[in-house]
Coordinates of C-alpha atoms in Angstrom, one line a residue:
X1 CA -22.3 15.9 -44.5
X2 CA -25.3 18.2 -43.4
X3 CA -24.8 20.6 -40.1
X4 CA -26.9 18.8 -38.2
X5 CA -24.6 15.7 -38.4
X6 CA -21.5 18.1 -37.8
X7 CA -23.2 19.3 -34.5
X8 CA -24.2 15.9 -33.3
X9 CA -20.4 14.6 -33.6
X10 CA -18.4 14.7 -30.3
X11 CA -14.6 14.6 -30.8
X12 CA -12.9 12.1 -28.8
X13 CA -10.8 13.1 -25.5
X14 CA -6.9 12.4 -25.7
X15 CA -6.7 9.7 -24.1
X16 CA -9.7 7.9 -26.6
X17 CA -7.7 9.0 -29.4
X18 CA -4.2 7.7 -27.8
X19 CA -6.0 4.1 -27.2
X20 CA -7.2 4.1 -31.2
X21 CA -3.4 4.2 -32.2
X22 CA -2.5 0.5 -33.6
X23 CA 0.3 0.5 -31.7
X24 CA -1.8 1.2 -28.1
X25 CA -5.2 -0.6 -29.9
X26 CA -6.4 -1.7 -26.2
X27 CA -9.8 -3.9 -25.6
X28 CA -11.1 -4.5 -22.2
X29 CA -12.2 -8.0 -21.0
X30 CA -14.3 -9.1 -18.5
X31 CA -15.4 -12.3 -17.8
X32 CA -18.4 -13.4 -15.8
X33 CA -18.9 -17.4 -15.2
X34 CA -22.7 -18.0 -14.4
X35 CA -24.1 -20.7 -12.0
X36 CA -27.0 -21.7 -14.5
X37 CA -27.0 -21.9 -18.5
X38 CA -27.4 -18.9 -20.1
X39 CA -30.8 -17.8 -21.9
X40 CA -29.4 -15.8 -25.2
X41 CA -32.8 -14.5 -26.0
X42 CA -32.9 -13.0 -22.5
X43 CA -29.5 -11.6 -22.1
X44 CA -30.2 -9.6 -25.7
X45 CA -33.9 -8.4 -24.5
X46 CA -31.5 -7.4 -20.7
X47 CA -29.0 -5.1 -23.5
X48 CA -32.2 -3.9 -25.5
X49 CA -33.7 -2.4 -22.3
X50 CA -30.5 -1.2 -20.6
X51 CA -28.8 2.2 -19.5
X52 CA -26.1 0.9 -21.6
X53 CA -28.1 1.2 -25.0
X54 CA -28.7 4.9 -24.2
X55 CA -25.1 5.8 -23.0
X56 CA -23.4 8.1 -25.3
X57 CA -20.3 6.3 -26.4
X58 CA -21.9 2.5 -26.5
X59 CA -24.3 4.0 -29.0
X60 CA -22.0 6.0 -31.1
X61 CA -20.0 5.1 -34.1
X62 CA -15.9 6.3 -34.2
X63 CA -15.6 8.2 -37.4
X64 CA -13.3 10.0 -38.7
X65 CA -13.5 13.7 -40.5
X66 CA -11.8 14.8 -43.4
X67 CA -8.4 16.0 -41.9
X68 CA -8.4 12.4 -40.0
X69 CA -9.6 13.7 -36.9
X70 CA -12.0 10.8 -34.9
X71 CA -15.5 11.9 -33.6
X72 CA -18.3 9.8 -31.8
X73 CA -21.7 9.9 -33.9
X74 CA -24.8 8.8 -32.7
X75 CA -26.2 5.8 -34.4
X76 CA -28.8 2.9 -34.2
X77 CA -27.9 0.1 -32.4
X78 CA -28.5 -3.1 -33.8
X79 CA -28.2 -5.0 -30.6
X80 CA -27.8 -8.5 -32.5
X81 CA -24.9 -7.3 -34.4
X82 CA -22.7 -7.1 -30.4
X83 CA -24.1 -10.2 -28.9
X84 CA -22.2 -13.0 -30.3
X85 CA -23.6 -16.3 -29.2
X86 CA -21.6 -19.3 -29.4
X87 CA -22.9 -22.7 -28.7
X88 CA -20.5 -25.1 -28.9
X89 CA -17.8 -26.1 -26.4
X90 CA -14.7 -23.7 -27.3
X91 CA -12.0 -26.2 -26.6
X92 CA -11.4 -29.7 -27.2
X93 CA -13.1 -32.6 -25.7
X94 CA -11.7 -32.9 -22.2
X95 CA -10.7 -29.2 -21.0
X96 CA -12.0 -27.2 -17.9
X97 CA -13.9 -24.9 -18.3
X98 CA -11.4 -21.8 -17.0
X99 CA -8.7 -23.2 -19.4
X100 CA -11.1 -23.2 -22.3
X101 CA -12.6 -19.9 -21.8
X102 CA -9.2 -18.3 -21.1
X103 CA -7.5 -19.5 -24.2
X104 CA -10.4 -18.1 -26.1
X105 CA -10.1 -15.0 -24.5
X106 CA -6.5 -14.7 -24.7
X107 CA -7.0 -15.5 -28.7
X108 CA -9.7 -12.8 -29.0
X109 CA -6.5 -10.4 -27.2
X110 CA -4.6 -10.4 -30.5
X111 CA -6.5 -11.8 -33.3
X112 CA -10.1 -10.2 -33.4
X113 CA -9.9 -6.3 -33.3
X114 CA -13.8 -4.8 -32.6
X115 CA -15.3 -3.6 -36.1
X116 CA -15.1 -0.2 -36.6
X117 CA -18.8 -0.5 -38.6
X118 CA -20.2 -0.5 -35.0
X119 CA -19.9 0.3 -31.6
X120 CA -16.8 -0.6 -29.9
X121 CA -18.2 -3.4 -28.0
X122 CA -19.4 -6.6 -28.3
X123 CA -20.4 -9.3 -25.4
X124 CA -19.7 -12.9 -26.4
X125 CA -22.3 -15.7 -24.7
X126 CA -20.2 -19.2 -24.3
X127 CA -22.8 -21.3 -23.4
X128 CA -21.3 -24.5 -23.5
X129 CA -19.3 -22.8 -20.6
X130 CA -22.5 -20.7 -18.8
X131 CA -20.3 -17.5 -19.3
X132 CA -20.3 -14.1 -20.6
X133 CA -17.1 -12.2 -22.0
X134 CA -17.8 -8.6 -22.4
X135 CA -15.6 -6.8 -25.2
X136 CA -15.3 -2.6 -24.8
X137 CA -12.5 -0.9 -26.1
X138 CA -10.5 1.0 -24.1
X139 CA -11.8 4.6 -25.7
X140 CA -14.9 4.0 -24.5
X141 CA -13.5 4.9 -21.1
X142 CA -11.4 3.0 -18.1
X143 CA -12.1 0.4 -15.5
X144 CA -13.4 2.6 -13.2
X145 CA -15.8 3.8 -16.0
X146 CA -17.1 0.6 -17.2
X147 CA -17.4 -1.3 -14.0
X148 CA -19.8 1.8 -12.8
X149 CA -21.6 0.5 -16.1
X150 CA -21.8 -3.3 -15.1
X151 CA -23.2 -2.6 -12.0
X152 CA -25.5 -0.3 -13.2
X153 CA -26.8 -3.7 -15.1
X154 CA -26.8 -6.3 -12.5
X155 CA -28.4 -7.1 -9.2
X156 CA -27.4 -8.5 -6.0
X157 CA -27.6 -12.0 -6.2
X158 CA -29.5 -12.7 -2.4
X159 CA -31.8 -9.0 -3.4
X160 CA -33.0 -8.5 -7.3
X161 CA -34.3 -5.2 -6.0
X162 CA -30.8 -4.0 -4.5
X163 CA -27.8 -3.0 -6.8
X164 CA -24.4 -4.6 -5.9
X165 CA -22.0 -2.4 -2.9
X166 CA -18.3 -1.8 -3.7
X167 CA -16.3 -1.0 -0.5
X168 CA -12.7 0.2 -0.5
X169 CA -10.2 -2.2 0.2
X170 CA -7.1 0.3 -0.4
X171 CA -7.4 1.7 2.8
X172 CA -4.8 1.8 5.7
X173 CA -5.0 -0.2 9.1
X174 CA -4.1 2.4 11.3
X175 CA -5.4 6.2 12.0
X176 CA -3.3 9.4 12.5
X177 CA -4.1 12.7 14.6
X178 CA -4.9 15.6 13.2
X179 CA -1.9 16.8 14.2
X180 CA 0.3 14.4 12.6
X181 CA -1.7 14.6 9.5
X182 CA -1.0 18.6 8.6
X183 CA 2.6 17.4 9.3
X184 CA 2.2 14.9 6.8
X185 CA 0.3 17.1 4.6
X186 CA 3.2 19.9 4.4
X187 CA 5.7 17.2 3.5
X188 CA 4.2 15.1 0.9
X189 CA 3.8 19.2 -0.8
X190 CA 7.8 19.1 -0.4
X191 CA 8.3 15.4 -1.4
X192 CA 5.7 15.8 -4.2
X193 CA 7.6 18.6 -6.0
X194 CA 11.3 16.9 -5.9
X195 CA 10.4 13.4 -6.5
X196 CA 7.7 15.1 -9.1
X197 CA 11.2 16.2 -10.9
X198 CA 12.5 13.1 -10.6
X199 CA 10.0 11.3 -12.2
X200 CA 9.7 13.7 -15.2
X201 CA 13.6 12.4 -15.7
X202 CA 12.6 8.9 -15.0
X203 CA 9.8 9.1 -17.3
X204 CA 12.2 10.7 -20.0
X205 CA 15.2 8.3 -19.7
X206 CA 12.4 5.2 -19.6
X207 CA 10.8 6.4 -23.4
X208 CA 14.4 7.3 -24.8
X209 CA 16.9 4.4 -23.8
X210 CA 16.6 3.1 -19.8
X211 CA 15.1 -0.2 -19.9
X212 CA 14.9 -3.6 -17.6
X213 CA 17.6 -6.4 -17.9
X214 CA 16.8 -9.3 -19.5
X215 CA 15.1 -12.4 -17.9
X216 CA 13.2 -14.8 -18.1
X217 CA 9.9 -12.8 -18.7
X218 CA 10.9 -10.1 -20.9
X219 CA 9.3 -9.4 -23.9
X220 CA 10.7 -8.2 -27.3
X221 CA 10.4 -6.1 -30.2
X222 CA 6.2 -6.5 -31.6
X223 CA 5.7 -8.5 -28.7
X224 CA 2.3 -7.2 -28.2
X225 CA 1.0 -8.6 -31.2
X226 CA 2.3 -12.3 -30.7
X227 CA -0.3 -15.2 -29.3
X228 CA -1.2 -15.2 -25.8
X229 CA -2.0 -17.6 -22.8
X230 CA -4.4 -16.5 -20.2
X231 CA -3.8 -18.1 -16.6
X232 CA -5.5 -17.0 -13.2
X233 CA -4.2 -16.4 -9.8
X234 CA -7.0 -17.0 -7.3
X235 CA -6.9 -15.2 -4.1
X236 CA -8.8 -14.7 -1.2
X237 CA -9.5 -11.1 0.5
X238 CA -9.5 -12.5 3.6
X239 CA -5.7 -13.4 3.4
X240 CA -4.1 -10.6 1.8
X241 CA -6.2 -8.7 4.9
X242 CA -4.7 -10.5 7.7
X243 CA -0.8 -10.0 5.6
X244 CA -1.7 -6.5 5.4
X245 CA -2.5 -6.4 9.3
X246 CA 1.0 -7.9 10.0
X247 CA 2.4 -4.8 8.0
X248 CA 2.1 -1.3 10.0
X249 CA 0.1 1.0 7.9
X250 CA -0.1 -1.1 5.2
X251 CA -2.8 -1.7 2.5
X252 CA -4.3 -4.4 -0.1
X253 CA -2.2 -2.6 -2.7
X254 CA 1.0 -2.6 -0.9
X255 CA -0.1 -6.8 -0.4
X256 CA -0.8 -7.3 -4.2
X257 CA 2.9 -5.7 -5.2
X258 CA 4.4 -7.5 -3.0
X259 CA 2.8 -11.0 -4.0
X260 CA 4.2 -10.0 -7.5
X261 CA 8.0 -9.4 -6.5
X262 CA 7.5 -12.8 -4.2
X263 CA 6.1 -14.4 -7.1
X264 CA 8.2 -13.3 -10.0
X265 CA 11.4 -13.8 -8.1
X266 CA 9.7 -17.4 -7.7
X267 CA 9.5 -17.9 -11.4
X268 CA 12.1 -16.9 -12.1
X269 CA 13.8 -19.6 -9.9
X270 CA 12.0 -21.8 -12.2
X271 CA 12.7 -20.5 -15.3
X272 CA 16.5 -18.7 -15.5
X273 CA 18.8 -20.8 -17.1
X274 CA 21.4 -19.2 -14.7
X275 CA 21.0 -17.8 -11.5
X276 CA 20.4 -14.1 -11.2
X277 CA 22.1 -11.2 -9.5
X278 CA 19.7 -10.9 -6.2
X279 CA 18.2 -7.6 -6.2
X280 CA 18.2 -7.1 -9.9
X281 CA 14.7 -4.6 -10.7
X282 CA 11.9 -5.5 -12.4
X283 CA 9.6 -2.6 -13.6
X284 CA 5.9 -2.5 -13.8
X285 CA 3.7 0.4 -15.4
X286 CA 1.1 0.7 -13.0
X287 CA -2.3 2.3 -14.0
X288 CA -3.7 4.6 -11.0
X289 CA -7.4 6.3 -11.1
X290 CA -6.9 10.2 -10.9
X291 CA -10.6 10.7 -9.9
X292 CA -11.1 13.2 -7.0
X293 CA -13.1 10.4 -5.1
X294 CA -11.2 7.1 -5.3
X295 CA -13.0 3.9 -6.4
X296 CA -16.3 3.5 -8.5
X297 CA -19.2 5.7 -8.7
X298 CA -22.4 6.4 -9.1
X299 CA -23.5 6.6 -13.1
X300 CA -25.6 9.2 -13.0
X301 CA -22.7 11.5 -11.5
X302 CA -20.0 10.0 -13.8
X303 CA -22.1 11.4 -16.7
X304 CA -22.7 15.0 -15.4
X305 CA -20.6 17.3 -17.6
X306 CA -19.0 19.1 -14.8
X307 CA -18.5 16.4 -12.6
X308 CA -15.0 15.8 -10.9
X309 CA -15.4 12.2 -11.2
X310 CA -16.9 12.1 -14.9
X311 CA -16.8 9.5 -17.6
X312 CA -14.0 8.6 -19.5
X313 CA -10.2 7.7 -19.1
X314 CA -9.0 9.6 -16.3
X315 CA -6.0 7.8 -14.8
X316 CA -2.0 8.3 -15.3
X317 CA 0.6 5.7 -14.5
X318 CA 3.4 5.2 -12.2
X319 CA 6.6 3.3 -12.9
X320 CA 6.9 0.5 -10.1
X321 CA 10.4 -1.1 -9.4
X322 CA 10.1 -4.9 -7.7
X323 CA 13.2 -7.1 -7.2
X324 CA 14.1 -10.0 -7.8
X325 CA 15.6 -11.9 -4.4
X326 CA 16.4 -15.2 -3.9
X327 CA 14.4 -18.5 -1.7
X328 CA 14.9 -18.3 1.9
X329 CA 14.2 -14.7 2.5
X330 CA 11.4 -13.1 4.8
X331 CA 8.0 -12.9 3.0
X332 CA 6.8 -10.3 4.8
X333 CA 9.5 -8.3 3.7
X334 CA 8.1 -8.5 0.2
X335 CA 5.2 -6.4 1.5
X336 CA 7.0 -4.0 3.6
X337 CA 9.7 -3.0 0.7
X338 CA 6.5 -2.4 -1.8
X339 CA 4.9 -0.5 1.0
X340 CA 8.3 1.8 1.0
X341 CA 8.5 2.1 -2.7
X342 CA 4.3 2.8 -3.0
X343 CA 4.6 5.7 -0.5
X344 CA 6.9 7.2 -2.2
X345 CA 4.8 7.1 -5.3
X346 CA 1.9 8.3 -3.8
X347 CA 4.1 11.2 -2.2
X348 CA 5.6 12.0 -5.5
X349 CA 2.1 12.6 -7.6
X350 CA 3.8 10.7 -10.5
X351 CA 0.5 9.6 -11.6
X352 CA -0.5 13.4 -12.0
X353 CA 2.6 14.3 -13.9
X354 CA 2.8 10.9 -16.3
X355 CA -1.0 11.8 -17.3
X356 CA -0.1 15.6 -17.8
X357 CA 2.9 14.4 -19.7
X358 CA 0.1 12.6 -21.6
X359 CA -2.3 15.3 -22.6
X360 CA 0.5 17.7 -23.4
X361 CA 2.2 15.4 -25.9
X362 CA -1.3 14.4 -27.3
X363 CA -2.4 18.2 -27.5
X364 CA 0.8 19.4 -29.0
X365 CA 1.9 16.6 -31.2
X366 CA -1.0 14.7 -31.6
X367 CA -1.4 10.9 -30.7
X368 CA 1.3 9.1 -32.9
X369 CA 4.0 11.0 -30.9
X370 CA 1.9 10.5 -27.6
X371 CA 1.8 6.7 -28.4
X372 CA 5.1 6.8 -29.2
X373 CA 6.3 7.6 -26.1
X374 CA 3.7 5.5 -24.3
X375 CA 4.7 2.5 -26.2
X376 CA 8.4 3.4 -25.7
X377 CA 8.0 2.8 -22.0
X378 CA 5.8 -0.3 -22.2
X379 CA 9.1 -1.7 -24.5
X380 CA 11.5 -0.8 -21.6
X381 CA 9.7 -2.7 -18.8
X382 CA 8.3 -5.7 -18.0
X383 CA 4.6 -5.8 -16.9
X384 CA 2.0 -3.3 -16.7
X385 CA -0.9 -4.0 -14.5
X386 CA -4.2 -2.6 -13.1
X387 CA -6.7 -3.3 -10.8
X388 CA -10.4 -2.4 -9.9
X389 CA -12.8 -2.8 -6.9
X390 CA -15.7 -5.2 -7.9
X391 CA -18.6 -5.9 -5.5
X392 CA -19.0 -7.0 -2.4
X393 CA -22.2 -9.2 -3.0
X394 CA -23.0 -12.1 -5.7
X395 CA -24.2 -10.3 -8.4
X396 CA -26.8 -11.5 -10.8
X397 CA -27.1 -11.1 -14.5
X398 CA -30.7 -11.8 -15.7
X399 CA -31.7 -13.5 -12.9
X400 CA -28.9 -15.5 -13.4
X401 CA -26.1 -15.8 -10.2
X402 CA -22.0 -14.9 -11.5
X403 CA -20.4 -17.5 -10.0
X404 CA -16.7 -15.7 -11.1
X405 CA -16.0 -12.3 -12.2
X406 CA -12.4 -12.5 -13.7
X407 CA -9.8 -9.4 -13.7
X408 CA -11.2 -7.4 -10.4
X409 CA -12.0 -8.2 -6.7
X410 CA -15.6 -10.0 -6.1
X411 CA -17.2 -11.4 -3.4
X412 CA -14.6 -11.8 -0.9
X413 CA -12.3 -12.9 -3.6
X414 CA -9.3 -11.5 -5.8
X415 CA -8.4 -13.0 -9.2
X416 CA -5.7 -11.7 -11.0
X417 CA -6.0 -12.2 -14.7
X418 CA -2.3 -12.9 -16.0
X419 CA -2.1 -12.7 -19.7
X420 CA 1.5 -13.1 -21.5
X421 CA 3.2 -14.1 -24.8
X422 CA 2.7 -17.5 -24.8
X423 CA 6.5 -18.0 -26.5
X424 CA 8.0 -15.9 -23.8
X425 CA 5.9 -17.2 -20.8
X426 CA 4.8 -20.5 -21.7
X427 CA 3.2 -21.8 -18.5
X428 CA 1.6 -19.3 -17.2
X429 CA -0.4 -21.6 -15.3
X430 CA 3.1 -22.2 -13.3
X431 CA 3.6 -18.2 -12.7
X432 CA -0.2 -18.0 -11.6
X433 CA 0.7 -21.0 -9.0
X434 CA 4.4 -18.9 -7.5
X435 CA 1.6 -16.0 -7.2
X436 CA -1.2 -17.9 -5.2
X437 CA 2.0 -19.5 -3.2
X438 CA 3.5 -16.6 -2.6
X439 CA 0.6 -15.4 -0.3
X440 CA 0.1 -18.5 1.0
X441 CA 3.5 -17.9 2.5
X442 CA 2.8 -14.5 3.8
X443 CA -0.7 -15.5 5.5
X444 CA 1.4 -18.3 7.2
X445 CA 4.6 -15.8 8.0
X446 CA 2.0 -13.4 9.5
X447 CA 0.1 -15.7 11.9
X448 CA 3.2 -15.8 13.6
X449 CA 4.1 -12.1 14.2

C-alpha cells in the first residue's frame, strides 16, 4: 500500500465501527411507493448525476488495515453494481402490493447483508410494485443524516424547481414566560445531574442482569437473526395533533409512546395465554438525535468539518418504560403517563450519558466490548424504536410522484414500520391494527374534553 492510499483512507468514527460488529450489523430501509411505473434507465442516469455519487462515504469502500482497524477509501462507483432492478411481481399471484413489498423487505432484514466489495448501499427498483427500497448501512450515518440526503435528491411534487420542507412536529402546545423558563432552566441542571446518576445505574444493571418479564412479545436468545414480518401502522398527523391538544404541554412524541403502551397492552389482550399483572413494564430503547439543532438539515452544513450538526451518527438512547394496563381504562391517560415518563428523560440528559457511555467503551475497549454492552441491553428489553421528520410536501423522484414513504412522517401522514420475529410475533398485521386503534380511541376520547 503506497502513501498516497494511506493518506486518502479515513478511519471510521465509533459509532461506524460499533454498527460493523455482526452482532449490531444494522441496514437502514426506506421505502418509497411511486404513483407511476418506474423508468430503471432513468432512476440510474438520477444516481449517476447526484450529490450522492460525490458524498464521501457513498463512494468509499470499508477496508480494513493490517491490525484490523476499518477505514473508508475512495473508489469508483459502478453505479449498476447498487441499483438492483427487479421485474417481476415479488410475491405470489394475488397479494397487495404493501404485503408483497414488506415481506421482501423484511427478508432482505436478515438474509442479504450489503457486499463489502462495494459501497454500503444499494437501491432495489420493484417495478412490478412502482416502488423503490433504498439499502444504506447504518455506518454510513443515521436517519437524520440520510434523510438530509433523500431530500437533497427529490423535488416537491406540485414544484420540480423547489426541494421538499420538513417542519417540526415535536414541539409543545403551549408557551412559557421568560421567567418561568430560567426557573425551568436551573432545575432541569439539578434534575439532570441525579437522574443522570440514575441512569448510569440503570444503564449498568440493564447490560449486566435487569431485564423485562416475559410476554407475549419478547424475544430470545439470537433472536435478531430469525425471519421477520413487516406490518404497517398507518396514521394521520392530523389526529395524533388534536390528541396531543387534549394533553397540556404535550407533543407528537409524547402521542406516538403512548399509542404504543395503548397498543401493546391491546395485543397483548389478544395474545397472553393468561392474563397479566396490570401495570407490568415493558421497555423500549429509544434512539434520540443529539444534534445541537433538532431535526434535519441542510447538506451542505452537515458536511462542514466543524459543524455542530455534521454528518454521521450522532444520537444516544434512552431506556423508555410503557405498561401494560388492562381494557376499560382512560386513553388519554396513555398519553399523559408517557408525557410524565418523557419529561423526565429529557430532564435527565440520558441520551448524552448512554452515547458518552458509548464512545468511552468504544475508545477504551474497542467495539466488541462496546457491542457487547449494546447488545446486552437490546437482549433485556423488548422494542427499540426511532423515528424521523419526513416532508411536508409530495415529493418526487425523477419526475415521478412518491405516493408512500414508509418508516418516517410524510405528507400529513405517519407510518410506523413494525418489523418482528415472525415466530414470536406472528401477525403483525393484528399488532399494526391495536396501534392504528389505539389512536382512533384517543382522537375520539379527546373530542370530548
Amino acid at each position: 500500500m503506497g502513501n498516497s492510499e494511506v493518506e486518502r483512507d479515513e478511519p471510521l468514527t465509533p459509532a461506524g465501527r460499533l454498527f460493523l460488529r455482526p452482532e449490531m450489523n444494522q441496514i437502514i430501509h426506506c421505502i418509497i411507493g411511486c404513483k407511476n411505473p418506474i423508468d430503471a434507465a432513468a432512476v440510474i442516469s438520477e444516481i449517476t448525476n447526484s450529490v450522492m455519487i460525490q458524498h464521501p462515504r457513498f463512494s468509499s469502500l470499508m477496508v480494513r488495515n493490517s491490525r484490523g482497524r476499518e477505514h473508508w477509501r475512495k473508489t469508483q462507483i459502478d453505479v449498476d453494481r447498487h441499483v438492483i432492478v427487479v421485474e417481476d411481481p415479488v410475491a405470489g399471484a394475488g397479494a397487495a402490493d404493501e404485503e408483497a413489498v414488506n415481506d421482501y423487505v423484511a427478508d432482505l432484514a436478515v438474509s442479504s447483508p450489503l457486499s463489502p466489495d462495494k459501497p454500503l448501499w444499494e437501491v432495489h427498483l420493484l417495478r412490478a410494485h412502482n416502488c423503490i427500497v433504498f439499502r444504506i448501512h447504518h455506518a454510513l450515518g443515521d436517519g437524520i443524516s440520510l434523510m438530509s440526503m433523500l431530500l437533497e435528491c427529490c423535488r416537491r411534487a406540485d414544484e420540480p424547481d423547489l426541494r421538499p420542507t420538513i417542519s417540526s412536529v415535536g414541539t409543545s402546545s403551549n408557551s412559557s414566560s421568560n421567567r418561568i423558563i430560567q426557573r425551568r432552566k436551573l432545575w432541569k441542571v439539578v434534575v439532570g445531574m441525579l437522574m443522570g446518576l440514575v441512569f448510569i445505574v440503570e444503564f449498568v444493571l440493564r447490560s449486566l442482569w435487569v431485564k423485562d418479564r416475559k410476554t407475549a412479545v419478547s424475544g430470545g436468545a439470537g433472536v435478531e437473526l430469525w425471519p421477520r414480518k413487516l406490518a404497517t401502522a398507518k396514521f394521520w398527523l392530523d389526529d395524533m395533533k388534536m390528541v396531543k391538544e387534549a394533553v397540556a404541554d404535550a407533543t407528537i412524541n409524547d402521542v406516538l409512546f403512548g399509542v404504543i403502551s395503548c397498543g401493546l397492552s391491546r395485543y397483548l389482550d389478544l395474545r397472553s395465554p393468561k392474563a397479566l399483572r396490570d401495570g407490568v413494564q415493558i421497555t423500549g430503547v429509544a434512539m434520540v438525535n443529539l444534534r445541537k439543532q433538532p431535526g434535519l438539515q441542510e447538506l451542505s452544513d452537515m458536511m462542514k468539518g466543524n459543524s455542530g450538526i455534521r454528518w454521521g451518527n450522532k444520537f444516544g438512547m434512552l431506556l423508555l418504560p410503557v405498561y401494560y394496563h388492562q381494557g376499560g381504562a382512560d386513553p388519554l391517560q396513555y398519553v399523559k403517563r408517557a408525557k410524565q415518563m418523557i419529561d423526565l428523560k429529557k430532564q435527565s440528559l440520558e441520551a448524552h450519558f448512554s452515547y458518552n457511555i458509548g464512545y468511552l467503551a468504544m475508545s477504551c475497549f474497542g467495539p466488541k466490548v462496546a457491542s457487547w454492552l449494546n447488545y446486552r441491553i437490546v437482549c433485556n428489553t423488548t422494542f427499540t424504536i426511532s423515528n424521523v421528520i419526513g416532508p411536508k410536501e409530495e415529493i418526487a423522484i425523477v419526475g415521478n410522484p412518491a405516493i408512500t414513504m414508509h418508516m418516517l412522517s410524510y405528507a400529513g401522514r405517519a407510518d410506523m414500520q413494525i418489523l418482528v420475529a415472525k415466530d414470536i410475533v406472528p401477525d403483525p398485521q393484528v399488532l399494526a391494527k391495536c396501534f392504528e386503534d389505539a389512536l382512533h380511541q384517543m382522537k375520539e376520547a379527546a373530542t370530548q374534553e
